[in-house]
Coordinates of C-alpha atoms in Angstrom, one line a residue:
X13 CA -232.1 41.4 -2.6
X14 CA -229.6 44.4 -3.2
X15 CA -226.2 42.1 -3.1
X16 CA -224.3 44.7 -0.7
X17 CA -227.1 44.9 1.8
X18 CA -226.9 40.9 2.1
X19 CA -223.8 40.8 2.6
X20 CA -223.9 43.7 5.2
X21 CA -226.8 41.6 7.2
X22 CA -224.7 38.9 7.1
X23 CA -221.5 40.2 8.9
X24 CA -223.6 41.8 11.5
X25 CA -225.4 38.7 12.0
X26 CA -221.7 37.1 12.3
X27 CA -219.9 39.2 14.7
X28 CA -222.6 38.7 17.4
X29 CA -222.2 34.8 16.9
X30 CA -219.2 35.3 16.3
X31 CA -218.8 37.4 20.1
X32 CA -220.8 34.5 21.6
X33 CA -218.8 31.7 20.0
X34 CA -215.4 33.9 21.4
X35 CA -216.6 33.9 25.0
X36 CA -217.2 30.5 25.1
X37 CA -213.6 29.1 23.7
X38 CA -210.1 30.3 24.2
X39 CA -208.7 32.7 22.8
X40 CA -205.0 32.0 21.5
X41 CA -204.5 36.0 21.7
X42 CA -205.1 35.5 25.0
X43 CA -203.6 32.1 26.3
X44 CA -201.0 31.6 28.8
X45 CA -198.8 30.2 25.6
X46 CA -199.6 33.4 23.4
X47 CA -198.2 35.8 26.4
X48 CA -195.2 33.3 26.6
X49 CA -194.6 34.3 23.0
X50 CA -196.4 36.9 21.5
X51 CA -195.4 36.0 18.0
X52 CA -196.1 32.0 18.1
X53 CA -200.2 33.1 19.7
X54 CA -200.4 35.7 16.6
X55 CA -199.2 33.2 14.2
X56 CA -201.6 30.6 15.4
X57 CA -205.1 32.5 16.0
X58 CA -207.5 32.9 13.3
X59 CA -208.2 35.9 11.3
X60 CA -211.3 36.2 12.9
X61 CA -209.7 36.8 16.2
X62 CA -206.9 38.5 14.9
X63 CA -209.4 41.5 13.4
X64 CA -211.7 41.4 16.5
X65 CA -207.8 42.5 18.4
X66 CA -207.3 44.9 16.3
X67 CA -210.8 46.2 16.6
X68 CA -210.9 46.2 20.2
X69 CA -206.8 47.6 20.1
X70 CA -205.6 44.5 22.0
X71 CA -203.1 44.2 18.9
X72 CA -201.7 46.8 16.4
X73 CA -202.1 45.6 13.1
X74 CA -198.4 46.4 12.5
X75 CA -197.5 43.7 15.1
X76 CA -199.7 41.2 14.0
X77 CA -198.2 41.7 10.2
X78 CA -194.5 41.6 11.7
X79 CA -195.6 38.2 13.1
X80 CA -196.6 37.1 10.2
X81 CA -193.4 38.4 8.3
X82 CA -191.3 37.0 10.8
X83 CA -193.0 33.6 10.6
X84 CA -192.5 33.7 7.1
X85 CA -189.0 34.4 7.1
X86 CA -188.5 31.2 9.2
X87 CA -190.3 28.8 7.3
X88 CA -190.5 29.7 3.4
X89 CA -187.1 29.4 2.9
X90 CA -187.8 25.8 3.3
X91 CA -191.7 25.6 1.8
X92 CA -191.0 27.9 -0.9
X93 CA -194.8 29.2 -1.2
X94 CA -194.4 32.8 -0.7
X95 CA -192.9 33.9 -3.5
X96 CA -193.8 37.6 -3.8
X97 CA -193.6 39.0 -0.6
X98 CA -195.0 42.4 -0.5
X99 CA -193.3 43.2 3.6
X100 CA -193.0 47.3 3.0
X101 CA -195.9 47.6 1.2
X102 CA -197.6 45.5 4.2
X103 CA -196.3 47.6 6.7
X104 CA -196.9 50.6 5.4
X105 CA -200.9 49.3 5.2
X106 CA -200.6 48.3 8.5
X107 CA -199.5 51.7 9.8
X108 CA -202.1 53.3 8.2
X109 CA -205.0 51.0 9.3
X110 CA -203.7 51.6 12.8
X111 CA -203.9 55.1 12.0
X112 CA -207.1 54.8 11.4
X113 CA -208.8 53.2 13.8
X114 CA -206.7 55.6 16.6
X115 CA -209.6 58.6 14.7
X116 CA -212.3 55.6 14.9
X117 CA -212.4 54.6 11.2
X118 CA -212.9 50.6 10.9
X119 CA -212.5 50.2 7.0
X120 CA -214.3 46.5 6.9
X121 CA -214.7 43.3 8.8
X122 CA -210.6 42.1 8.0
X123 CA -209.3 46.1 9.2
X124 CA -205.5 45.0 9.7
X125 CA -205.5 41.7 9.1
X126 CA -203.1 39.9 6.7
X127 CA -203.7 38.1 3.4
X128 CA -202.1 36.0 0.9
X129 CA -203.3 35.7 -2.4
X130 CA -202.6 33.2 -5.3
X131 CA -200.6 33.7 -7.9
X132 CA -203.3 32.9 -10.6
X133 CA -205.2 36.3 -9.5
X134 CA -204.2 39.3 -10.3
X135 CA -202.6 42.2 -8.0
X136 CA -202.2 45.8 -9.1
X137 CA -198.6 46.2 -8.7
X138 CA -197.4 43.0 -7.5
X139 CA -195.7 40.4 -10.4
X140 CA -198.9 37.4 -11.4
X141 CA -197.4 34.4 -13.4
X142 CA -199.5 32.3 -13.3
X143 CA -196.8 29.7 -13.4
X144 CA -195.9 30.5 -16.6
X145 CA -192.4 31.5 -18.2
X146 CA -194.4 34.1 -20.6
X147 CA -195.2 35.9 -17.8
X148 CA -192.1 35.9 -15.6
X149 CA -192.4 39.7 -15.2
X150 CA -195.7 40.6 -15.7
X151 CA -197.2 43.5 -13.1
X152 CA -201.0 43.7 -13.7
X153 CA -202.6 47.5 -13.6
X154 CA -205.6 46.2 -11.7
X155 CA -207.2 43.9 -8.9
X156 CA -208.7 40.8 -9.6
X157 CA -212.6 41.4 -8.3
X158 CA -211.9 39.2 -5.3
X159 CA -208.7 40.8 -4.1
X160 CA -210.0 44.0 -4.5
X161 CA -212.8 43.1 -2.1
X162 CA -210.7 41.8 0.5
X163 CA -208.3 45.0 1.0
X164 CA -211.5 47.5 0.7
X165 CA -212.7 45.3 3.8
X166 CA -209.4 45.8 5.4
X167 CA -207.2 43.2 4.4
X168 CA -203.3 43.4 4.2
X169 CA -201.5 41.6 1.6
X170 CA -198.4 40.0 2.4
X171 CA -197.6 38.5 -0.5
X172 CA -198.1 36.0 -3.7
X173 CA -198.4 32.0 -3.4
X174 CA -196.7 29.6 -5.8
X175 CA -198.7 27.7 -8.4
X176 CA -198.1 25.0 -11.0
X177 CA -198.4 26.2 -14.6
X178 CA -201.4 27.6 -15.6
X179 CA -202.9 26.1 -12.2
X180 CA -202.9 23.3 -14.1
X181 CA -201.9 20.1 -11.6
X182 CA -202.5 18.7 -7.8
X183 CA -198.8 19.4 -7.4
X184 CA -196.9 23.0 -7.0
X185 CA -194.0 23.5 -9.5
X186 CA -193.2 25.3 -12.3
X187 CA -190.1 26.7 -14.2
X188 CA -190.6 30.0 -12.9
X189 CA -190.3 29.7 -9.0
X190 CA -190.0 26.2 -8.7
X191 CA -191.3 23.5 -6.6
X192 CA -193.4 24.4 -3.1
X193 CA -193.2 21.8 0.0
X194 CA -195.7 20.5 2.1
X195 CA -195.1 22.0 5.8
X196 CA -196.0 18.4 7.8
X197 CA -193.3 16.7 5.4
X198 CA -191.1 18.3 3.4
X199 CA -190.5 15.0 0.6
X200 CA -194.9 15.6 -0.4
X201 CA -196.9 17.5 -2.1
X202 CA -198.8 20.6 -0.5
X203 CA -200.9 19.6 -3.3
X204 CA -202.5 21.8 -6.2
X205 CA -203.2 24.2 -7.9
X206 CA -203.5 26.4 -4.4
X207 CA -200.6 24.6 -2.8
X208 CA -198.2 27.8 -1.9
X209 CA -201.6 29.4 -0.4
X210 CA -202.1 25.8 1.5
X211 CA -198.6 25.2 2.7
X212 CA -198.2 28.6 4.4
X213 CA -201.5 28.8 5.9
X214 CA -200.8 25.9 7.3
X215 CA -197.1 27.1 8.6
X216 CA -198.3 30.0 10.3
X217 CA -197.5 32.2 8.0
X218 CA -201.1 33.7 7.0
X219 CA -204.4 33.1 8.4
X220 CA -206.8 33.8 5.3
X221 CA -205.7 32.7 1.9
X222 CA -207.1 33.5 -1.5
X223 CA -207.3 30.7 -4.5
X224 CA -209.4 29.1 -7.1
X225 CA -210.3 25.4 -7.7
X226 CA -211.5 23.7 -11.2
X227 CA -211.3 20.5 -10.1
X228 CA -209.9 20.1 -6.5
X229 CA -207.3 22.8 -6.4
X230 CA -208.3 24.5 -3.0
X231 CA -209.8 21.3 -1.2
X232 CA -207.2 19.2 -2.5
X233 CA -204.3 21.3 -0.6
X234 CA -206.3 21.8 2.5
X235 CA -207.0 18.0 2.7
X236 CA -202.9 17.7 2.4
X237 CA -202.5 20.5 4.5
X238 CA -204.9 19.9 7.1
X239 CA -207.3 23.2 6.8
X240 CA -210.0 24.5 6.3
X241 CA -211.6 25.6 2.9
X242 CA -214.4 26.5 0.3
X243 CA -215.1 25.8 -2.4
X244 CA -218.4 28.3 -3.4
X245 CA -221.4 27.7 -5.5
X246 CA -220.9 27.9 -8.9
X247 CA -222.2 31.6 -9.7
X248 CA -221.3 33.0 -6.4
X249 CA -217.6 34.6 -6.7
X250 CA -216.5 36.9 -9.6
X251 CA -213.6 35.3 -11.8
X252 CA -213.0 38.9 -12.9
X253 CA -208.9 39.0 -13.0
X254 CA -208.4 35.3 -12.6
X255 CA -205.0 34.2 -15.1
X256 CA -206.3 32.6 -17.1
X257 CA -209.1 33.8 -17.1
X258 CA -212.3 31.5 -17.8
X259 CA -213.8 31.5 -20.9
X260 CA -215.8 29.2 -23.1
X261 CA -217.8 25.9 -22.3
X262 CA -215.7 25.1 -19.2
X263 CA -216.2 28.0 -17.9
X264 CA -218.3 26.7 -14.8
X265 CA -216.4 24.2 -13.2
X266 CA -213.7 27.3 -12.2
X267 CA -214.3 28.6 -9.1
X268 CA -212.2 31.9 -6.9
X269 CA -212.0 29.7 -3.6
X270 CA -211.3 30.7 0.3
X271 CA -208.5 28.9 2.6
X272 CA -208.0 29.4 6.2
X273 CA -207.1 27.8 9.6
X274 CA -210.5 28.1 10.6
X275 CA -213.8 27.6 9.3
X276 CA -215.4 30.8 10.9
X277 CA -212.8 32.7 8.8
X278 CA -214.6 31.1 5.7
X279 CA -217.5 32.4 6.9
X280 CA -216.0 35.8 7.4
X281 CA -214.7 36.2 4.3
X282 CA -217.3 34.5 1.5
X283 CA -219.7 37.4 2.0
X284 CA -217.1 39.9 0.9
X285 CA -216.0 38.4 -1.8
X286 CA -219.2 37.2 -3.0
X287 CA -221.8 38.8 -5.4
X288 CA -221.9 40.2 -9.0
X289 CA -219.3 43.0 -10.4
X290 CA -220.7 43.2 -13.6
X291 CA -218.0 42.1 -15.3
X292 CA -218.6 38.1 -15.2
X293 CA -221.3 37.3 -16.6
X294 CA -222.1 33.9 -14.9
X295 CA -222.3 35.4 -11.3
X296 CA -225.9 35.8 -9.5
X297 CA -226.9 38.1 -6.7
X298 CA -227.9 35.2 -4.6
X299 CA -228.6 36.0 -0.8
X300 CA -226.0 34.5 1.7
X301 CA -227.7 31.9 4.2
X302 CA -225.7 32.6 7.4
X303 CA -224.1 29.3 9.2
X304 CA -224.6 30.4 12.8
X305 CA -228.4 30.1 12.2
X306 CA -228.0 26.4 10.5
X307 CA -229.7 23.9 12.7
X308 CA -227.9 20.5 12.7
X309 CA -231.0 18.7 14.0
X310 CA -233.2 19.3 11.0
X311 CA -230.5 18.7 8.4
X312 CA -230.1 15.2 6.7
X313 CA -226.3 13.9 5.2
X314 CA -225.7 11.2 3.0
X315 CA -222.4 10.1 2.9
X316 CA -220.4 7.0 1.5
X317 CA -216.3 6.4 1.8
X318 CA -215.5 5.0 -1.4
X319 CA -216.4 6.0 -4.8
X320 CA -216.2 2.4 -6.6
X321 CA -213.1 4.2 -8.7
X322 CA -210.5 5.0 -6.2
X323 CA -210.6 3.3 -2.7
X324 CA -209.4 5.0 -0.1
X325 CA -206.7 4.6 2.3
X326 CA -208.3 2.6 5.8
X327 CA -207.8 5.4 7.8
X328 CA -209.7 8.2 5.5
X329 CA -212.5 5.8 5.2
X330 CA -212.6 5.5 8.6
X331 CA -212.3 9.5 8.7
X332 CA -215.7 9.5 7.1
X333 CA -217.4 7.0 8.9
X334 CA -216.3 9.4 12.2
X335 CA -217.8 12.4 11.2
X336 CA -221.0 11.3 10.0
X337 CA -220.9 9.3 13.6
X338 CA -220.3 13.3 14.6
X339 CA -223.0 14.7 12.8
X340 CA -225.6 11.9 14.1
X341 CA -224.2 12.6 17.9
X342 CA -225.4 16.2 16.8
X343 CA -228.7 15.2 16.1
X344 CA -228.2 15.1 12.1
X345 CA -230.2 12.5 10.4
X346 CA -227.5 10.6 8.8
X347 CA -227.6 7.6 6.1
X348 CA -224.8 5.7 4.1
X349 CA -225.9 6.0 0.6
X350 CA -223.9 6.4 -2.5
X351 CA -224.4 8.7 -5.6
X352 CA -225.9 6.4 -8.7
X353 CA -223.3 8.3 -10.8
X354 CA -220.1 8.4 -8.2
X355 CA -217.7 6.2 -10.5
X356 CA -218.6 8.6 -13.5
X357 CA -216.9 12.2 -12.2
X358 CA -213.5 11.2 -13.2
X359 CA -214.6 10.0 -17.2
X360 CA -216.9 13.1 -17.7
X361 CA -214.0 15.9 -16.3
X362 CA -211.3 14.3 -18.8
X363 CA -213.9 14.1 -21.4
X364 CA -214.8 17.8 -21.2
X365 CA -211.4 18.7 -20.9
X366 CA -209.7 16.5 -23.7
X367 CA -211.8 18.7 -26.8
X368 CA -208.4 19.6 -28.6
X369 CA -206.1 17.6 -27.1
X370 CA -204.3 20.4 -25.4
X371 CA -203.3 22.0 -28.9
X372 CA -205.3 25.7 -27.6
X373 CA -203.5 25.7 -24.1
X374 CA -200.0 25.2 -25.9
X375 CA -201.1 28.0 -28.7
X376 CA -202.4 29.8 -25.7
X377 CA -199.1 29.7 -23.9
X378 CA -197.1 30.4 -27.3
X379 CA -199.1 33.5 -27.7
X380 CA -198.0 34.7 -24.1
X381 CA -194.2 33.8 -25.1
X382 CA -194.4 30.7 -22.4
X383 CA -191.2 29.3 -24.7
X384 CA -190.3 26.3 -22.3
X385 CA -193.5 24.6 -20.4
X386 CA -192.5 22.9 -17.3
X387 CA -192.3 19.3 -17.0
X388 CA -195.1 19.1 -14.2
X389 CA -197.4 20.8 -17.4
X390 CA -196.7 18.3 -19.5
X391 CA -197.0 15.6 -17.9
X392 CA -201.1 17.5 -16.9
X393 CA -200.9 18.0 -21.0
X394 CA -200.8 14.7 -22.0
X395 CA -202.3 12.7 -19.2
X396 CA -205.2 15.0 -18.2
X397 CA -206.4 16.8 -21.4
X398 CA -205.2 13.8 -24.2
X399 CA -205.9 12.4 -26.3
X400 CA -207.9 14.9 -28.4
X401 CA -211.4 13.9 -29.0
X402 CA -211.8 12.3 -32.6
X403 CA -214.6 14.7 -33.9
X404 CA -216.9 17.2 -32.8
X405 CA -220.0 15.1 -32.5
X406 CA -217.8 13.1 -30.1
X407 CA -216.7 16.6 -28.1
X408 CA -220.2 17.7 -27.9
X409 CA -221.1 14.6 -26.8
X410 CA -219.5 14.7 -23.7
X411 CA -220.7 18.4 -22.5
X412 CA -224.1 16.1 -22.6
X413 CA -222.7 13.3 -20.5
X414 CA -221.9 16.3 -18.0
X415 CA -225.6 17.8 -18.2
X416 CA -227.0 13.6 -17.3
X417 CA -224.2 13.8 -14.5
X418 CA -225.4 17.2 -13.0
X419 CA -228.9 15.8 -13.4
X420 CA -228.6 12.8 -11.7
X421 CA -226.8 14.3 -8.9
X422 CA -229.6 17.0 -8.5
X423 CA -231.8 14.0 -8.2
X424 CA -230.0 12.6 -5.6
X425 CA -229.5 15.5 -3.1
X426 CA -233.1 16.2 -3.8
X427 CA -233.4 13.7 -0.5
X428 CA -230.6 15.3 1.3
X429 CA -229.0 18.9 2.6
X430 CA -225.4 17.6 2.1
X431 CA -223.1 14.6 1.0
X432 CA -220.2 14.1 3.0
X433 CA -216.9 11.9 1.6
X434 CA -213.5 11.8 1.2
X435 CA -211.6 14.5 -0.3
X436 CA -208.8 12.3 -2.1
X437 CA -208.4 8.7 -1.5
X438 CA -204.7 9.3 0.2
X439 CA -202.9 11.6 1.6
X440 CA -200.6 14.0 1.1
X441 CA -198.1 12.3 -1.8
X442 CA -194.5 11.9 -2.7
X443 CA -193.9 15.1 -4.7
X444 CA -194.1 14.1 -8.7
X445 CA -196.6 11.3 -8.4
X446 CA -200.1 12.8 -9.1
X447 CA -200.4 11.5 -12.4
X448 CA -198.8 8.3 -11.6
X449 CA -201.4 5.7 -12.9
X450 CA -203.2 4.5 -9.5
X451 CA -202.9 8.1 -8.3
X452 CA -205.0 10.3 -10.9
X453 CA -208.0 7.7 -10.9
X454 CA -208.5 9.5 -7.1
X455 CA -209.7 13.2 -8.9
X456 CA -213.4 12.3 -9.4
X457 CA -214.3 12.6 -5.1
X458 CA -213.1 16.6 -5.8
X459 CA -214.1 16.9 -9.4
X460 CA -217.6 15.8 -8.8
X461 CA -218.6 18.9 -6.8
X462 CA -216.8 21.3 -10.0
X463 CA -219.3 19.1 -12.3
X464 CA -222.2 20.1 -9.8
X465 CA -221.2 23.7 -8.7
X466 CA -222.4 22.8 -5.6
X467 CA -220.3 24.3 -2.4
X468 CA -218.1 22.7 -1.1
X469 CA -216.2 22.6 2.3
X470 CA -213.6 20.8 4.0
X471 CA -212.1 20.7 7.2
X472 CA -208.9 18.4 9.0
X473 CA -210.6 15.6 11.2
X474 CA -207.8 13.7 11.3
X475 CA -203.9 12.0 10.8
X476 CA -202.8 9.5 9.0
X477 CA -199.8 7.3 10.1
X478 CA -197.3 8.7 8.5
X479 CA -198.2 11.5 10.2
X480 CA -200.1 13.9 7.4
X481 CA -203.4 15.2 7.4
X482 CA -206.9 13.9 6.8
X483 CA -209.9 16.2 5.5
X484 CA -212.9 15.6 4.5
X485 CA -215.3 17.4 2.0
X486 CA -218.8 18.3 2.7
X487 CA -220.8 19.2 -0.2
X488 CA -224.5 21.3 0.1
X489 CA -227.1 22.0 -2.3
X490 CA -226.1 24.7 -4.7
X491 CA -226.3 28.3 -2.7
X492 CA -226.3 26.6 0.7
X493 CA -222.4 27.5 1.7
X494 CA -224.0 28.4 5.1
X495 CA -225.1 24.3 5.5
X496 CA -221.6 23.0 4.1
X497 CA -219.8 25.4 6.1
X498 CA -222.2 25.1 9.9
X499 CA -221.6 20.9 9.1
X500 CA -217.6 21.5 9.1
X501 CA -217.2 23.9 11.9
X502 CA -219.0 21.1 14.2
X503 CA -216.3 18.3 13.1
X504 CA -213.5 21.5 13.3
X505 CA -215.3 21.5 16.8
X506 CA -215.8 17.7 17.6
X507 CA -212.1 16.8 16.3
X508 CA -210.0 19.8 16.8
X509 CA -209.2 21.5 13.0
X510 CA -205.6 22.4 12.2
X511 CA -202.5 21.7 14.0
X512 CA -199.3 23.7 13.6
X513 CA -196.5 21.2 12.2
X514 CA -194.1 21.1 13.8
X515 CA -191.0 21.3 13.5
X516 CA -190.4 22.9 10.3

């Protein structure tokens, strides 16, 4: 199937659920709260809503970027995720979209609507570090595929989101812009590698977000955050203008990723963004299954709370154990049954990543003149990818223990459509203890699904008592994001989604 026609089909299909679903719910545009205070309704909706405003001319799209700026203004200087912000360049887009729909021109589905993208992919114009000292002032000449799908469909960049070096931790820091907050507590994590694009989502300050996860780093920070997001099917989304960009026998396990408020913006978004640009070689023209047409009665989930590594906190066990109750209420078949291979995610990822010992990533960084890595980095350096493998029979060997892996879980959701669990065993943590001993043994529930390739989706069902977020992660069969992403809008339905923080 011609790639652009699918993903044509599939926004049609959309907007009329999408029209349905709106009459049916309320609209925060529209609430009594949102005419109170025009600015706190804007800064709440969804991006979906926000562009059907636009559309229907309910909202400029100059106002709904000024709320965004404004909200910005208010709470980065506190989060510190933003840190590009692109406000004239923003406006001046906005102007011109509402130019353009006054003479009837709708460019795409997100015509108006503001963005934020991750400061791992590149954006013509706008400083991309990566993280990294080496590239403090570096302005790429081009568009990362992805980004340059999401402003041809209309999309409005606000700005860049802080990273940690080389997206290379669950925490946001680096020696460049320094260290991002979470927006529910200030002392934690918003989590990594997509933790500026998490923690101002979450703050109002963006409704659609743009990252990448190798190994948690968009579910990660929406499970701290309390959002929604995707992780696609290996294959789906161009890496075209990622930093770094990936190469070599890794090379699957990276994923360009979606973050949002709302799970029907993940649905709005994947099929722009998905599809082959001819210039990665690993992506596949597969058709988009849509997630309004996903029937929850004929689907079966497996699910289990606790991988045997990591156990989770009570209350994110008992997260689990309430959706799949959610699912069954829907009619889902549901059954408690555990992976074969669970406990062996965590071994295999540190395996496959430990070849060299880290010596190419500081040669790498050396080469870019990174002169000073940042502590976060090195503690990822020598806890995550150390020590170096003794041989190469020994590094080859563990590229085979991933093939068993992917194998065995193949085998396993043979049985099933999906396989719901935790995302992390805790939530959101004390900022610098990620790779604290009993913390890091909790990356195999997210690093599974970059062993698979399978989608991935996770959504907030709940809060923990210390007041943070709890997601959970639904995982489909590889090229069914439409079944991951239908099985978290019911428990964004059945349990309510985001929730501002407040205060900030």
């Amino acid at each position: 199937m011609n790639s652009k026609i699918g993903r044509r089909d599939f926004l049609g299909t959309l907007a009329l659920a999408g029209a349905a679903a709106a009459a049916q719910r309320t609209n925060l545009i529209d609430s009594a709260e949102a005419a109170a205070n025009p600015s706190d309704g804007i800064t709440s909706a969804s991006a979906s809503d926000l562009a059907a405003a636009i559309r229907s001319k309910k909202l400029r799209s100059r106002d709904v970027v000024e709320a965004h700026l404004e909200r910005i203004a208010t709470v980065n200087p506190k989060l510190n995720a933003v840190v590009q912000l692109t406000a004239e360049a923003a406006r001046k887009a906005a102007d011109e979209a509402d130019a353009a729909l006054a003479r009837g021109d709708i460019k795409g589905p997100l015509h108006g609507v503001p963005i934020t993208i991750k400061d791992t992919l590149e954006t013509a114009g706008v400083i991309c570090t990566g993280g990294t000292k080496g590239r403090a002032n570096f302005v790429p000449k081009a568009d990362a595929t992805a980004v340059a799908r999401l402003r041809a469909a209309g999309g409005i960049i606000l700005g860049k989101t802080n990273v940690p070096e080389l997206a290379g931790a669950a925490e946001t820091d680096n020696l460049v812009y320094g260290r991002t907050n979470n927006p529910y507590d200030l002392t934690r994590t918003p989590g990594g590698s997509s933790g500026g694009e998490a923690a101002i989502i979450a703050a109002g300050g963006s409704p659609l977000g743009l990252g990448t996860d190798a190994g948690g780093s968009i579910r990660i920070p929406a499970h701290y955050c309390g959002l929604a997001a995707i992780k696609p099917t290996a294959g789906r989304v161009p890496r075209t203008g990622q930093f770094p960009l990936p190469l070599g026998a890794r090379n699957p396990v990276f994923h360009v990723s979606l973050i949002a408020r709302k799970v029907q913006d993940l649905a709005l978004a994947l099929p722009i963004i998905a599809g082959p640009d001819f210039r990665d070689h690993s992506i596949v023209g597969m058709p988009l299954g849509d997630p309004a047409k996903v029937a929850l009665r004929d689907l079966k989930v497996a699910y289990f709370d606790d991988d045997g590594v990591a156990t989770p906190t009570r209350e994110i066990a008992a997260a689990v154990r309430d959706a799949a109750k959610a699912f069954a209420d829907a009619g889902v078949k549901v059954e408690e049954n555990r992976p074969p291979d669970v406990a062996k995610p965590g071994a295999v990822y540190l395996d496959i990543s430990r070849g060299d010992g880290g010596a190419g990533t500081r040669a790498f960084l050396k080469s870019i003149g990174t002169d000073q890595i940042s502590p976060l980095f090195e503690r990822a350096l020598t806890v995550a990818v150390a020590p170096a493998m003794p041989n190469t029979t020994e590094a080859l060997g563990a590229f085979a223990r991933w093939d068993l892996f992917r194998n065995s879980m193949l085998r396993f959701i043979e049985n099933y459509d999906a396989l719901l669990s935790p995302v992390m065993p805790y939530p959101a943590l004390p900022h610098g203890t990620s790779f604290d001993d009993d913390r890091r043994i909790g990356f195999g529930y997210t690093q599974m699904h970059n062993l698979t390739g399978w989608p991935t989706a996770t959504v907030r069902i709940g809060t923990s008592p210390e007041g943070l977020p709890i997601g959970v992660q639904v995982a489909a069969r590889p090229w069914r994001e439409d079944v991951a992403l239908a099985l978290v809008q019911h428990l964004e339905q059945t349990f309510g989604g985001w929730k501002m923080p407040q205060p900030i």
